[in-house]
XYZ file of C-alpha atoms in Angstrom:
703
model
C -13.168 12.238 -15.349
C -12.397 14.104 -18.582
C -12.059 17.350 -16.650
C -9.552 15.709 -14.320
C -7.423 14.465 -17.197
C -7.737 17.787 -18.958
C -6.484 19.486 -15.796
C -3.439 17.224 -15.774
C -2.800 17.962 -19.432
C -3.054 21.721 -19.035
C -0.614 21.720 -16.110
C 2.371 20.873 -18.321
C 2.678 24.109 -20.340
C 1.815 26.108 -17.236
C 4.593 24.510 -15.219
C 7.118 24.842 -17.999
C 6.359 28.558 -18.162
C 7.003 29.144 -14.474
C 10.048 31.114 -13.436
C 11.533 31.798 -10.037
C 10.298 28.509 -8.504
C 11.534 24.986 -7.903
C 10.910 23.569 -11.363
C 12.040 20.069 -10.350
C 9.481 19.989 -7.559
C 6.695 21.108 -9.889
C 7.627 18.416 -12.412
C 7.578 15.835 -9.618
C 4.101 16.992 -8.689
C 2.938 16.703 -12.287
C 4.340 13.198 -12.732
C 2.831 12.236 -9.394
C -0.620 13.512 -10.372
C -0.489 11.519 -13.618
C 0.526 8.361 -11.782
C -1.940 8.979 -8.968
C -4.778 9.211 -11.472
C -3.959 5.757 -12.839
C -3.637 4.235 -9.353
C -6.851 5.769 -8.070
C -8.788 4.666 -11.164
C -7.232 1.231 -11.480
C -7.250 -0.057 -7.901
C -9.672 -0.137 -5.013
C -8.809 1.803 -1.863
C -9.184 -0.077 1.423
C -12.069 1.073 3.603
C -10.752 -0.776 6.676
C -10.441 1.943 9.364
C -7.974 -0.032 11.472
C -5.630 -0.693 8.537
C -5.713 2.987 7.674
C -5.059 4.004 11.269
C -2.098 1.654 11.663
C -0.516 2.743 8.358
C -0.992 6.453 8.937
C 0.241 6.342 12.549
C 3.479 4.588 11.542
C 3.859 6.645 8.371
C 3.357 9.937 10.197
C 6.191 9.193 12.622
C 8.512 8.309 9.743
C 7.505 11.284 7.585
C 8.035 13.742 10.458
C 11.767 12.976 10.534
C 12.231 13.061 6.752
C 14.785 15.697 5.706
C 12.556 16.837 2.860
C 9.799 19.169 4.033
C 8.725 20.729 0.716
C 6.861 17.598 -0.464
C 4.181 16.446 2.025
C 3.963 12.669 2.322
C 0.568 10.953 2.472
C -0.140 7.252 2.907
C -2.980 5.250 1.350
C -3.859 1.544 1.639
C -4.935 -0.365 -1.490
C -7.219 -3.352 -1.068
C -4.983 -5.876 -2.840
C -3.492 -9.062 -1.413
C -0.099 -8.715 -3.114
C 2.857 -7.744 -0.931
C 3.781 -4.362 -2.319
C 4.339 -0.679 -1.643
C 5.130 2.170 -4.028
C 6.058 5.843 -3.738
C 4.894 8.377 -6.307
C 6.921 11.491 -7.156
C 4.370 13.790 -5.482
C 4.775 12.157 -2.061
C 1.817 9.761 -2.261
C 2.767 6.358 -0.916
C 0.498 3.389 -1.607
C 0.737 0.338 0.635
C -0.988 -2.858 -0.447
C -3.094 -4.699 2.105
C -0.882 -7.766 1.577
C 2.166 -5.862 2.847
C 0.406 -5.129 6.132
C -0.929 -8.672 6.426
C 2.553 -10.187 6.098
C 4.366 -7.761 8.424
C 5.100 -9.313 11.805
C 5.852 -6.092 13.655
C 5.427 -2.359 13.459
C 9.195 -2.087 12.926
C 8.924 -4.026 9.651
C 6.218 -1.750 8.291
C 8.255 1.271 9.434
C 11.181 -0.087 7.390
C 8.976 -0.406 4.284
C 7.482 3.065 4.651
C 10.878 4.612 5.450
C 12.319 3.025 2.285
C 9.529 4.555 0.181
C 9.823 7.922 1.949
C 13.544 7.687 1.158
C 12.758 7.569 -2.571
C 10.672 10.735 -2.182
C 13.313 12.453 -0.029
C 16.048 11.481 -2.477
C 13.988 12.709 -5.471
C 14.745 9.436 -7.246
C 11.501 9.484 -9.200
C 12.457 12.670 -10.996
C 14.959 10.711 -13.109
C 13.546 7.228 -12.988
C 9.811 7.278 -12.396
C 8.465 3.889 -11.544
C 5.177 2.127 -10.812
C 5.423 -1.448 -9.603
C 2.526 -2.801 -11.687
C 3.279 -0.656 -14.724
C 1.308 2.274 -16.080
C 1.203 0.533 -19.449
C -1.138 -2.124 -18.029
C -3.485 0.512 -16.646
C -3.259 2.565 -19.830
C -4.402 -0.419 -21.861
C -7.230 -1.296 -19.488
C -8.390 2.330 -19.503
C -8.192 2.461 -23.319
C -6.069 5.584 -23.241
C -5.355 5.208 -26.947
C -8.886 6.485 -27.498
C -8.126 9.655 -25.531
C -6.295 12.763 -26.652
C -2.857 12.433 -28.206
C -1.236 14.520 -25.470
C -2.520 12.233 -22.694
C -1.170 9.278 -24.677
C 2.239 10.961 -24.880
C 2.296 11.608 -21.155
C 1.327 7.999 -20.448
C 4.044 6.787 -22.810
C 6.572 8.999 -21.049
C 5.577 7.505 -17.711
C 5.886 3.968 -19.134
C 9.423 4.735 -20.342
C 10.424 6.008 -16.929
C 8.871 2.968 -15.249
C 10.777 0.569 -17.433
C 14.052 2.241 -16.512
C 13.536 1.336 -12.852
C 15.490 2.629 -9.895
C 19.238 2.381 -10.141
C 21.295 0.332 -7.708
C 22.522 3.547 -6.125
C 18.966 4.775 -5.636
C 18.059 1.517 -3.919
C 21.107 1.792 -1.652
C 20.159 5.357 -0.799
C 16.579 4.323 -0.006
C 17.871 1.476 2.179
C 20.035 3.956 4.087
C 17.045 6.248 4.493
C 15.003 3.304 5.789
C 17.539 2.691 8.578
C 17.965 6.358 9.413
C 14.324 7.429 9.372
C 13.170 4.379 11.335
C 15.801 5.100 13.995
C 14.950 8.806 14.259
C 11.239 7.908 14.515
C 11.962 5.679 17.520
C 11.665 2.337 15.722
C 14.214 -0.444 15.793
C 16.245 -0.380 12.552
C 16.458 -4.176 12.862
C 13.092 -4.069 11.134
C 15.062 -3.665 7.886
C 17.072 -6.793 8.687
C 13.913 -8.785 9.366
C 12.364 -7.459 6.173
C 15.342 -8.426 3.993
C 15.473 -11.845 5.649
C 11.864 -12.348 4.577
C 12.694 -11.287 1.026
C 15.620 -13.676 0.768
C 13.542 -16.491 2.250
C 10.618 -15.876 -0.094
C 12.485 -15.461 -3.371
C 10.915 -18.018 -5.688
C 8.185 -18.693 -3.120
C 4.650 -17.247 -2.720
C 3.359 -15.484 -5.822
C 1.894 -12.608 -3.817
C 5.494 -11.573 -2.984
C 6.701 -11.606 -6.587
C 5.650 -8.035 -7.414
C 7.569 -6.474 -4.560
C 10.603 -8.693 -5.100
C 10.696 -7.685 -8.769
C 10.391 -3.941 -8.103
C 12.456 -3.835 -4.892
C 15.118 -6.469 -5.591
C 16.069 -8.266 -2.408
C 19.560 -9.673 -2.167
C 22.044 -11.033 0.321
C 24.106 -7.891 -0.217
C 21.296 -5.636 1.009
C 20.681 -7.899 3.976
C 24.355 -7.869 4.934
C 24.501 -4.065 4.720
C 21.543 -3.791 7.077
C 23.146 -6.254 9.499
C 26.421 -4.310 9.497
C 24.602 -1.067 10.212
C 22.745 -2.641 13.117
C 25.936 -4.091 14.560
C 27.129 -0.517 15.165
C 24.254 1.968 15.344
C 26.712 4.843 15.107
C 27.023 4.112 11.376
C 23.374 4.813 10.634
C 23.276 8.559 11.252
C 26.504 10.576 11.522
C 25.037 13.179 13.902
C 23.719 10.545 16.333
C 26.343 8.580 18.309
C 25.687 4.935 19.049
C 24.822 5.448 22.728
C 22.173 8.057 21.824
C 20.801 5.760 19.108
C 20.428 2.887 21.581
C 18.675 5.215 24.022
C 16.304 6.426 21.297
C 15.380 2.854 20.356
C 14.979 1.950 24.031
C 12.564 4.841 24.519
C 10.568 3.618 21.528
C 10.290 0.120 22.994
C 9.309 1.543 26.410
C 6.547 3.543 24.741
C 5.154 0.245 23.441
C 5.400 -1.474 26.841
C 8.170 -3.798 25.630
C 10.402 -3.131 28.618
C 12.840 -6.017 28.211
C 13.923 -4.844 24.782
C 13.959 -1.289 26.123
C 16.212 -2.325 29.009
C 18.594 -4.116 26.657
C 19.096 -0.964 24.549
C 19.421 1.291 27.597
C 22.102 -1.062 28.952
C 23.953 -0.919 25.624
C 23.853 2.889 25.772
C 25.222 2.893 29.335
C 28.086 0.597 28.344
C 29.108 3.158 25.720
C 28.424 6.250 27.846
C 28.071 5.428 31.593
C 26.911 8.935 32.573
C 24.209 9.344 29.906
C 21.202 10.303 32.032
C 18.381 9.542 29.505
C 19.608 5.942 29.295
C 20.074 5.610 33.069
C 16.607 6.992 33.766
C 15.029 4.875 31.033
C 16.637 1.729 32.442
C 15.404 2.533 35.952
C 11.854 3.018 34.687
C 11.993 -0.197 32.647
C 13.175 -2.185 35.663
C 10.400 -0.661 37.780
C 7.781 -1.649 35.182
C 9.168 -5.200 35.183
C 8.867 -5.224 39.008
C 12.617 -5.636 39.436
C 12.476 -3.089 42.227
C 15.994 -3.556 43.583
C 17.529 -2.882 40.176
C 15.190 0.064 39.623
C 16.242 1.637 42.934
C 19.926 1.260 42.050
C 19.526 3.020 38.688
C 17.359 5.824 40.078
C 20.047 6.492 42.666
C 22.675 6.491 39.926
C 20.705 9.209 38.091
C 20.570 11.336 41.248
C 24.330 10.980 41.740
C 24.811 12.663 38.358
C 21.825 15.029 38.475
C 20.757 15.545 42.111
C 17.731 17.646 41.065
C 16.286 15.170 38.559
C 12.572 15.170 39.391
C 11.684 11.982 37.510
C 14.285 9.999 39.432
C 13.016 11.429 42.732
C 9.446 10.459 41.888
C 10.614 6.988 40.900
C 12.336 6.445 44.246
C 9.199 7.731 45.965
C 7.075 5.120 44.194
C 9.492 2.368 45.210
C 9.353 3.400 48.872
C 5.539 3.161 48.914
C 3.955 -0.113 50.130
C 4.008 -2.813 47.447
C 0.608 -3.761 45.992
C -0.882 -6.988 47.275
C -0.368 -9.739 44.740
C -3.150 -12.154 43.920
C -2.371 -15.780 44.679
C -2.181 -18.433 42.003
C -5.049 -20.814 41.494
C -3.256 -24.073 42.171
C -4.275 -27.495 40.872
C -4.300 -30.561 42.942
C -2.123 -33.292 41.437
C -4.978 -35.078 39.654
C -6.288 -31.891 37.997
C -2.785 -31.034 36.886
C -2.261 -34.544 35.482
C -5.517 -34.390 33.473
C -4.726 -30.914 32.128
C -1.252 -31.983 30.996
C -2.636 -35.067 29.259
C -5.188 -32.964 27.391
C -2.503 -30.495 26.353
C -0.218 -33.284 25.123
C -3.051 -34.761 23.049
C -3.831 -31.356 21.542
C -0.176 -30.734 20.691
C 0.060 -34.139 19.017
C -2.962 -33.292 16.868
C -1.451 -29.961 15.838
C 1.794 -31.684 14.832
C -0.192 -33.760 12.331
C -1.847 -30.628 10.974
C 1.589 -29.012 10.614
C 2.896 -31.999 8.659
C -0.005 -31.779 6.224
C 0.513 -28.051 5.697
C 4.221 -28.538 5.057
C 3.372 -31.049 2.338
C 0.500 -29.125 0.735
C 2.245 -25.728 0.843
C 4.948 -26.867 -1.586
C 2.321 -28.089 -4.053
C 0.342 -24.857 -3.773
C 3.356 -22.593 -4.275
C 4.490 -24.559 -7.324
C 1.041 -24.077 -8.878
C 0.628 -20.381 -8.040
C 4.154 -19.398 -9.068
C 3.714 -21.226 -12.355
C 0.411 -19.456 -12.968
C 1.843 -15.999 -12.214
C 4.844 -16.599 -14.487
C 2.531 -17.774 -17.255
C 0.269 -14.742 -16.704
C 3.239 -12.434 -17.312
C 4.082 -14.265 -20.529
C 0.459 -14.192 -21.674
C 0.196 -10.498 -20.979
C 3.354 -9.864 -23.003
C 1.839 -11.921 -25.829
C -1.362 -9.873 -25.721
C 0.610 -6.636 -25.763
C 2.159 -7.659 -29.083
C -1.213 -8.234 -30.760
C -2.552 -5.578 -33.167
C -5.760 -4.909 -31.216
C -8.272 -2.024 -31.243
C -10.101 -2.352 -34.550
C -10.469 0.550 -36.949
C -13.231 0.992 -39.527
C -12.337 -1.002 -42.665
C -13.039 0.472 -46.083
C -12.626 -1.119 -49.518
C -12.579 1.354 -52.433
C -13.575 0.414 -55.989
C -12.929 2.598 -59.020
C -15.639 3.069 -61.626
C -14.284 0.577 -64.150
C -14.029 -2.101 -61.513
C -17.581 -1.438 -60.409
C -18.847 -1.710 -63.957
C -17.030 -5.005 -64.462
C -18.305 -6.493 -61.206
C -21.565 -8.287 -61.158
C -24.110 -7.113 -58.652
C -24.056 -10.356 -56.684
C -20.250 -10.258 -56.445
C -20.439 -6.696 -55.126
C -22.925 -7.856 -52.501
C -20.647 -10.693 -51.434
C -17.686 -8.322 -51.175
C -19.554 -5.930 -48.937
C -20.883 -8.759 -46.785
C -17.302 -10.025 -46.345
C -16.196 -6.545 -45.364
C -18.926 -6.196 -42.754
C -18.202 -9.668 -41.446
C -14.488 -8.913 -41.174
C -15.284 -5.726 -39.287
C -17.542 -7.639 -36.871
C -14.897 -10.279 -36.278
C -12.283 -7.650 -35.452
C -14.644 -6.104 -32.913
C -15.258 -9.584 -31.512
C -11.491 -10.098 -31.286
C -11.109 -6.878 -29.284
C -13.927 -7.842 -26.925
C -12.282 -11.201 -26.243
C -8.932 -9.472 -25.728
C -10.447 -7.132 -23.138
C -12.047 -10.084 -21.375
C -8.694 -11.900 -21.383
C -7.064 -8.863 -19.758
C -9.721 -8.749 -17.042
C -9.414 -12.483 -16.433
C -5.614 -12.267 -16.138
C -5.967 -9.501 -13.565
C -8.680 -11.426 -11.690
C -6.522 -14.562 -11.666
C -3.662 -12.653 -10.070
C -5.979 -11.258 -7.393
C -7.449 -14.725 -6.744
C -3.991 -16.253 -6.366
C -3.018 -13.527 -3.904
C -6.142 -14.174 -1.834
C -5.646 -17.944 -1.908
C -2.044 -17.655 -0.753
C -3.118 -15.187 1.942
C -5.610 -17.712 3.324
C -3.066 -20.539 3.261
C -0.364 -18.399 4.888
C -2.785 -17.467 7.674
C -3.711 -21.140 8.105
C -0.054 -22.029 8.565
C 0.413 -19.129 10.939
C -2.601 -20.227 12.988
C -1.085 -23.702 13.230
C 2.230 -22.308 14.496
C 0.550 -19.971 17.013
C -1.609 -22.762 18.387
C 1.449 -24.937 18.949
C 3.287 -22.084 20.708
C 0.240 -21.185 22.817
C -0.362 -24.769 23.947
C 3.302 -25.207 24.875
C 3.067 -21.981 26.861
C 0.016 -23.201 28.719
C 1.715 -26.529 29.413
C 4.576 -24.631 31.045
C 2.112 -22.552 33.075
C 0.196 -25.640 34.220
C 3.465 -27.185 35.406
C 4.007 -24.017 37.455
C 0.592 -24.408 39.082
C -1.653 -22.170 36.969
C -5.151 -23.327 36.124
C -5.881 -24.174 32.490
C -8.879 -22.173 31.150
C -11.727 -24.328 29.899
C -11.861 -22.690 26.479
C -8.288 -23.616 25.504
C -8.754 -27.318 24.709
C -12.249 -26.912 23.251
C -11.077 -24.164 20.873
C -7.945 -26.142 20.011
C -9.938 -29.228 19.008
C -12.347 -27.200 16.873
C -9.614 -25.221 15.110
C -7.349 -28.202 14.411
C -10.213 -29.983 12.658
C -10.935 -26.885 10.568
C -7.350 -26.471 9.388
C -6.850 -30.184 8.763
C -9.845 -30.217 6.385
C -8.552 -27.133 4.576
C -5.084 -28.678 4.225
C -6.625 -31.777 2.667
C -8.509 -29.629 0.141
C -5.470 -27.540 -0.841
C -4.486 -29.939 -3.638
C -7.823 -29.380 -5.370
C -7.213 -25.632 -5.398
C -3.751 -26.145 -6.878
C -5.253 -28.232 -9.683
C -7.838 -25.513 -10.335
C -5.098 -22.883 -10.651
C -3.307 -25.046 -13.215
C -6.555 -25.551 -15.152
C -7.201 -21.799 -15.249
C -3.644 -21.223 -16.436
C -3.987 -23.779 -19.256
C -7.369 -22.462 -20.408
C -6.112 -18.890 -20.473
C -3.071 -19.992 -22.454
C -5.333 -21.700 -25.023
C -7.602 -18.653 -25.195
C -4.789 -16.189 -25.816
C -3.021 -18.509 -28.251
C -6.225 -18.839 -30.300
C -6.763 -15.094 -30.051
C -3.243 -14.445 -31.365
C -3.779 -16.796 -34.322
C -7.113 -15.165 -35.134
C -5.569 -11.714 -34.902
C -2.806 -12.702 -37.302
C -5.337 -14.056 -39.803
C -7.547 -10.972 -39.574
C -4.549 -8.730 -40.219
C -4.382 -10.087 -43.747
C -7.945 -8.862 -44.413
C -8.593 -11.670 -46.838
C -11.917 -13.487 -47.130
C -10.102 -16.805 -47.501
C -8.921 -16.557 -43.863
C -12.156 -15.281 -42.335
C -13.691 -18.686 -41.604
C -10.536 -19.937 -39.916
C -10.230 -16.742 -37.883
C -13.838 -17.051 -36.733
C -13.217 -20.629 -35.592
C -10.144 -19.522 -33.639
C -12.132 -16.740 -31.951
C -14.853 -19.179 -30.948
C -12.211 -21.476 -29.447
C -10.727 -18.521 -27.559
C -14.122 -17.521 -26.192
C -14.917 -21.089 -25.136
C -11.589 -21.469 -23.294
C -12.080 -18.081 -21.682
C -15.542 -19.026 -20.425
C -14.093 -22.190 -18.886
C -11.322 -20.212 -17.194
C -13.813 -17.711 -15.778
C -16.070 -20.477 -14.459
C -13.123 -22.137 -12.696
C -11.990 -18.768 -11.401
C -15.404 -18.052 -9.857
C -15.391 -21.477 -8.239
C -11.895 -20.909 -6.817
C -12.860 -17.506 -5.415
C -16.015 -18.950 -3.815
C -14.037 -21.710 -2.101
C -11.367 -19.234 -1.004
C -14.013 -16.953 0.515
C -15.520 -19.864 2.428
C -12.110 -20.919 3.717
C -11.247 -17.367 4.750
C -13.942 -17.273 7.450
C -12.876 -20.678 8.796
C -9.175 -19.822 8.804
C -9.893 -16.462 10.444
C -11.715 -18.238 13.262
C -8.766 -20.583 13.840
C -6.277 -17.702 13.644
C -8.102 -15.329 15.978
C -8.816 -18.131 18.450
C -5.077 -18.855 18.419
C -4.334 -15.201 19.198
C -6.738 -15.300 22.149
C -5.073 -18.407 23.564
C -1.575 -16.989 23.028
C -2.383 -13.620 24.592
C -4.161 -15.223 27.548
C -0.953 -17.126 28.377
C 1.180 -13.998 28.034
C -1.176 -12.141 30.383
C -0.604 -14.689 33.135
C 3.160 -14.134 32.950
C 3.080 -10.338 32.752
C 2.404 -7.697 35.443
C -1.023 -6.099 34.916
C 0.306 -2.541 34.291
C 2.635 -3.814 31.579
C -0.175 -5.842 30.009
C -2.346 -2.725 29.786
C 0.540 -0.700 28.328
C 1.371 -3.235 25.594
C -2.256 -3.779 24.608
C -3.128 -0.068 24.668
C -0.236 0.921 22.423
C -0.790 -1.738 19.774
C -4.578 -1.299 19.709
C -4.198 2.500 19.549
C -6.381 3.167 22.624
C -5.648 4.463 26.121
C -4.963 2.210 29.096
C -8.286 3.120 30.728
C -10.090 1.640 27.722
C -8.130 -1.603 28.080
C -9.008 -1.812 31.784
C -12.693 -1.054 31.102
C -13.073 -3.761 28.459
C -10.956 -6.265 30.402
C -13.502 -6.229 33.230
C -16.201 -7.481 30.834
C -14.295 -10.319 29.125
C -12.514 -13.554 30.162
C -8.910 -12.547 29.375
C -6.722 -9.964 27.655
C -6.905 -11.916 24.390
C -10.683 -11.544 24.334
C -10.314 -7.851 25.235
C -7.909 -7.251 22.332
C -10.217 -9.050 19.887
C -13.272 -7.102 21.031
C -11.489 -3.731 20.804
C -10.062 -4.524 17.348
C -13.455 -5.571 15.958
C -15.135 -2.564 17.582
C -12.693 -0.209 15.848
C -13.258 -1.985 12.536
C -17.040 -1.660 13.006
C -16.727 1.912 14.336
C -18.591 1.174 17.582
C -17.696 1.352 21.269
C -15.922 -1.812 22.508
C -17.835 -1.850 25.817
C -21.102 -2.008 23.867
C -19.796 -4.818 21.687
C -18.562 -6.766 24.722
C -21.978 -6.525 26.392
C -23.624 -8.048 23.290
C -21.418 -11.169 23.235
C -21.895 -14.484 25.024
C -18.345 -15.616 25.826
C -19.460 -19.154 26.659
C -20.671 -19.565 23.063
C -18.961 -19.335 19.631
C -18.500 -15.580 20.031
C -15.450 -15.373 17.758
C -17.295 -17.054 14.890
C -20.191 -14.604 15.255
C -17.817 -11.642 15.228
C -16.044 -12.843 12.092
C -19.042 -13.658 9.898
C -17.792 -14.106 6.327
C -14.298 -12.839 7.114
C -12.386 -10.867 9.723
C -11.332 -7.362 8.678
C -7.684 -7.293 7.628
C -6.955 -4.626 10.233
C -8.048 -6.976 13.012
C -5.661 -9.685 11.834
C -2.798 -7.195 11.469
C -3.159 -5.536 14.880
C -3.442 -8.897 16.675
C -0.383 -10.158 14.811
C 1.679 -7.130 15.810
C 0.524 -7.333 19.422
C 1.143 -11.080 19.814
C 4.509 -11.043 18.006
C 5.911 -8.065 19.931
C 4.750 -9.362 23.305
C 5.982 -12.883 22.589
C 9.420 -11.665 21.498
C 9.731 -9.613 24.681
C 9.137 -12.757 26.733
C 11.477 -14.814 24.553
C 14.161 -12.295 25.483
C 13.407 -12.918 29.162
C 13.889 -16.666 28.653
C 17.318 -16.071 27.118
C 18.441 -13.762 29.912
C 17.201 -15.547 33.053
C 19.192 -18.386 34.677
C 17.984 -21.941 34.093
C 15.048 -22.865 36.323
C 14.405 -19.300 37.523
C 11.033 -17.679 36.887
C 10.782 -14.325 35.173
C 9.643 -11.213 36.987
C 6.150 -11.378 35.561
C 5.705 -15.021 36.571
C 6.712 -14.216 40.115
C 3.949 -11.637 40.271
C 1.246 -14.259 39.942
C -0.766 -12.034 37.625
C -3.854 -14.209 37.275
C -7.246 -12.812 36.284
C -8.418 -10.445 38.959
């Protein structure tokens, strides 16, 4: 560790002596190495392989289109529940686990990463270096004041730059980069709009968002700028006209299997430029994938009118002229079976409405408690920073005449007082360090608690959507799977119990906050008394320190209890959430042609379509297949092997989860379900009233 810091220290004179090179870039590297050292030492890296894969795959696409090639960009995931991301001057970008957990789509994460890459590309950190949690906090926790003076100076320099923050112009530039880089990478720049809408909605809300909102200030102005840019894509990048931008976004959606959104963008491109072949061909292929064969034929022929030798269009027409695949028939209910299924679905929906009402009530109480605790933690930390901590050896000098005049017993008392004062100052510093650790632990605990509650609410919403979907499918004649109602009943009971217990957790957070406030207040009073170095104040100071230690012990005990309950709830909430994803995806599978289902699932799970087909043969539905593949990637095993070990008529999801589901599993299922659901929502808006969508007409039941 000392060698690493020494290396950082020795770089400064070396860099300043360089000539004939990009001095700014070398300084950026130096500042980045200093900051990176603090981040790597102060925070735990995530070891979730799926989270890493998702972040790096999105980040790589964004970084490849960055205009700055002299500073390689690398992405790392930190295992913290707060919603945050930060770019260092040397191109290292840290994404907190909480940011991934709260992103609904890949486009939103692309917007975040593109914003941070924009800071690197714009060299903003060179003038205003910034770390969202503050190097000063890490410097104190690492006791850098005991290190060399030069390292202290460098740390102080970094603190000064952090406190300056990014300017408004730098933030505008990074926002523009976010739109441009996301577009060039094939993502929808509307991800920035959705991101800013979340920020505006969550201002003053969950504490785990407060860090990002304080370091990346969200405002209505930024949201409106993003909306204006998306209203005319030609504004985003001067060298890319609007029709080409729409075609690029459409191709990105087609790559993900989201053909309705792809078709919408291809149509927008054709309206602006009717003879633009990439858009015409993309629209034909999207219509073919959606099994709208008449429309596909028309657009393929349009391509050949413009480019008679276009091979892709010729192959497309050839596929359409081949015999259509035989469609499987629907499994129809008789009237009584349908009646019973609808009654069961109505009862389940009614139960979930009650759960939703409880969560709406308890969520407000929880947020009030956690926001109050985080605000108080900031104030307490500021109070601790003002204390004269870190004791130094105390010496009391007597001249010869004084020593001769003093009696021996008085001298003994004086030296005992000195030793006692020294011990108390060391005790004060120990309590201060423990207070710092407890403040940090409280913030982590609050982030985890809010994460669990947010997932519980999300599970409730997904269950309601999934059951309404299945009700619609039953009315159309599809058979209701047996697992749907059984899983719904089990999960609704789980989340109802957790909602009832939420008030207790809010009270615990308030108790921890109050005990920490008492501890730090007593510590501050003791510190002030000890500063006077007078024996008359020693007894009072010792009493204050004992009070501080007692309050701190109470806070830590409550904190351990809160973390234990949160951990227990996490496994239960994960079961309800992942069961909801299975039910939701199973309904979407019924409505979607099998090739499109494989395409969507393969892209979001980062596997090939053959893997999806192989696992799908071993499991009840596509939801189960997605869950098995996600867990297999998290466990680094083959999904076919995992599927063969599971009994799908038993509580297989609970056995997979254990104590908690890996964050990567929750993220990938969220992206998959949200993207697929939005694609079908678009179909509902576009089709005439009472007319089935293309996928529904295909009768794509389980084969």
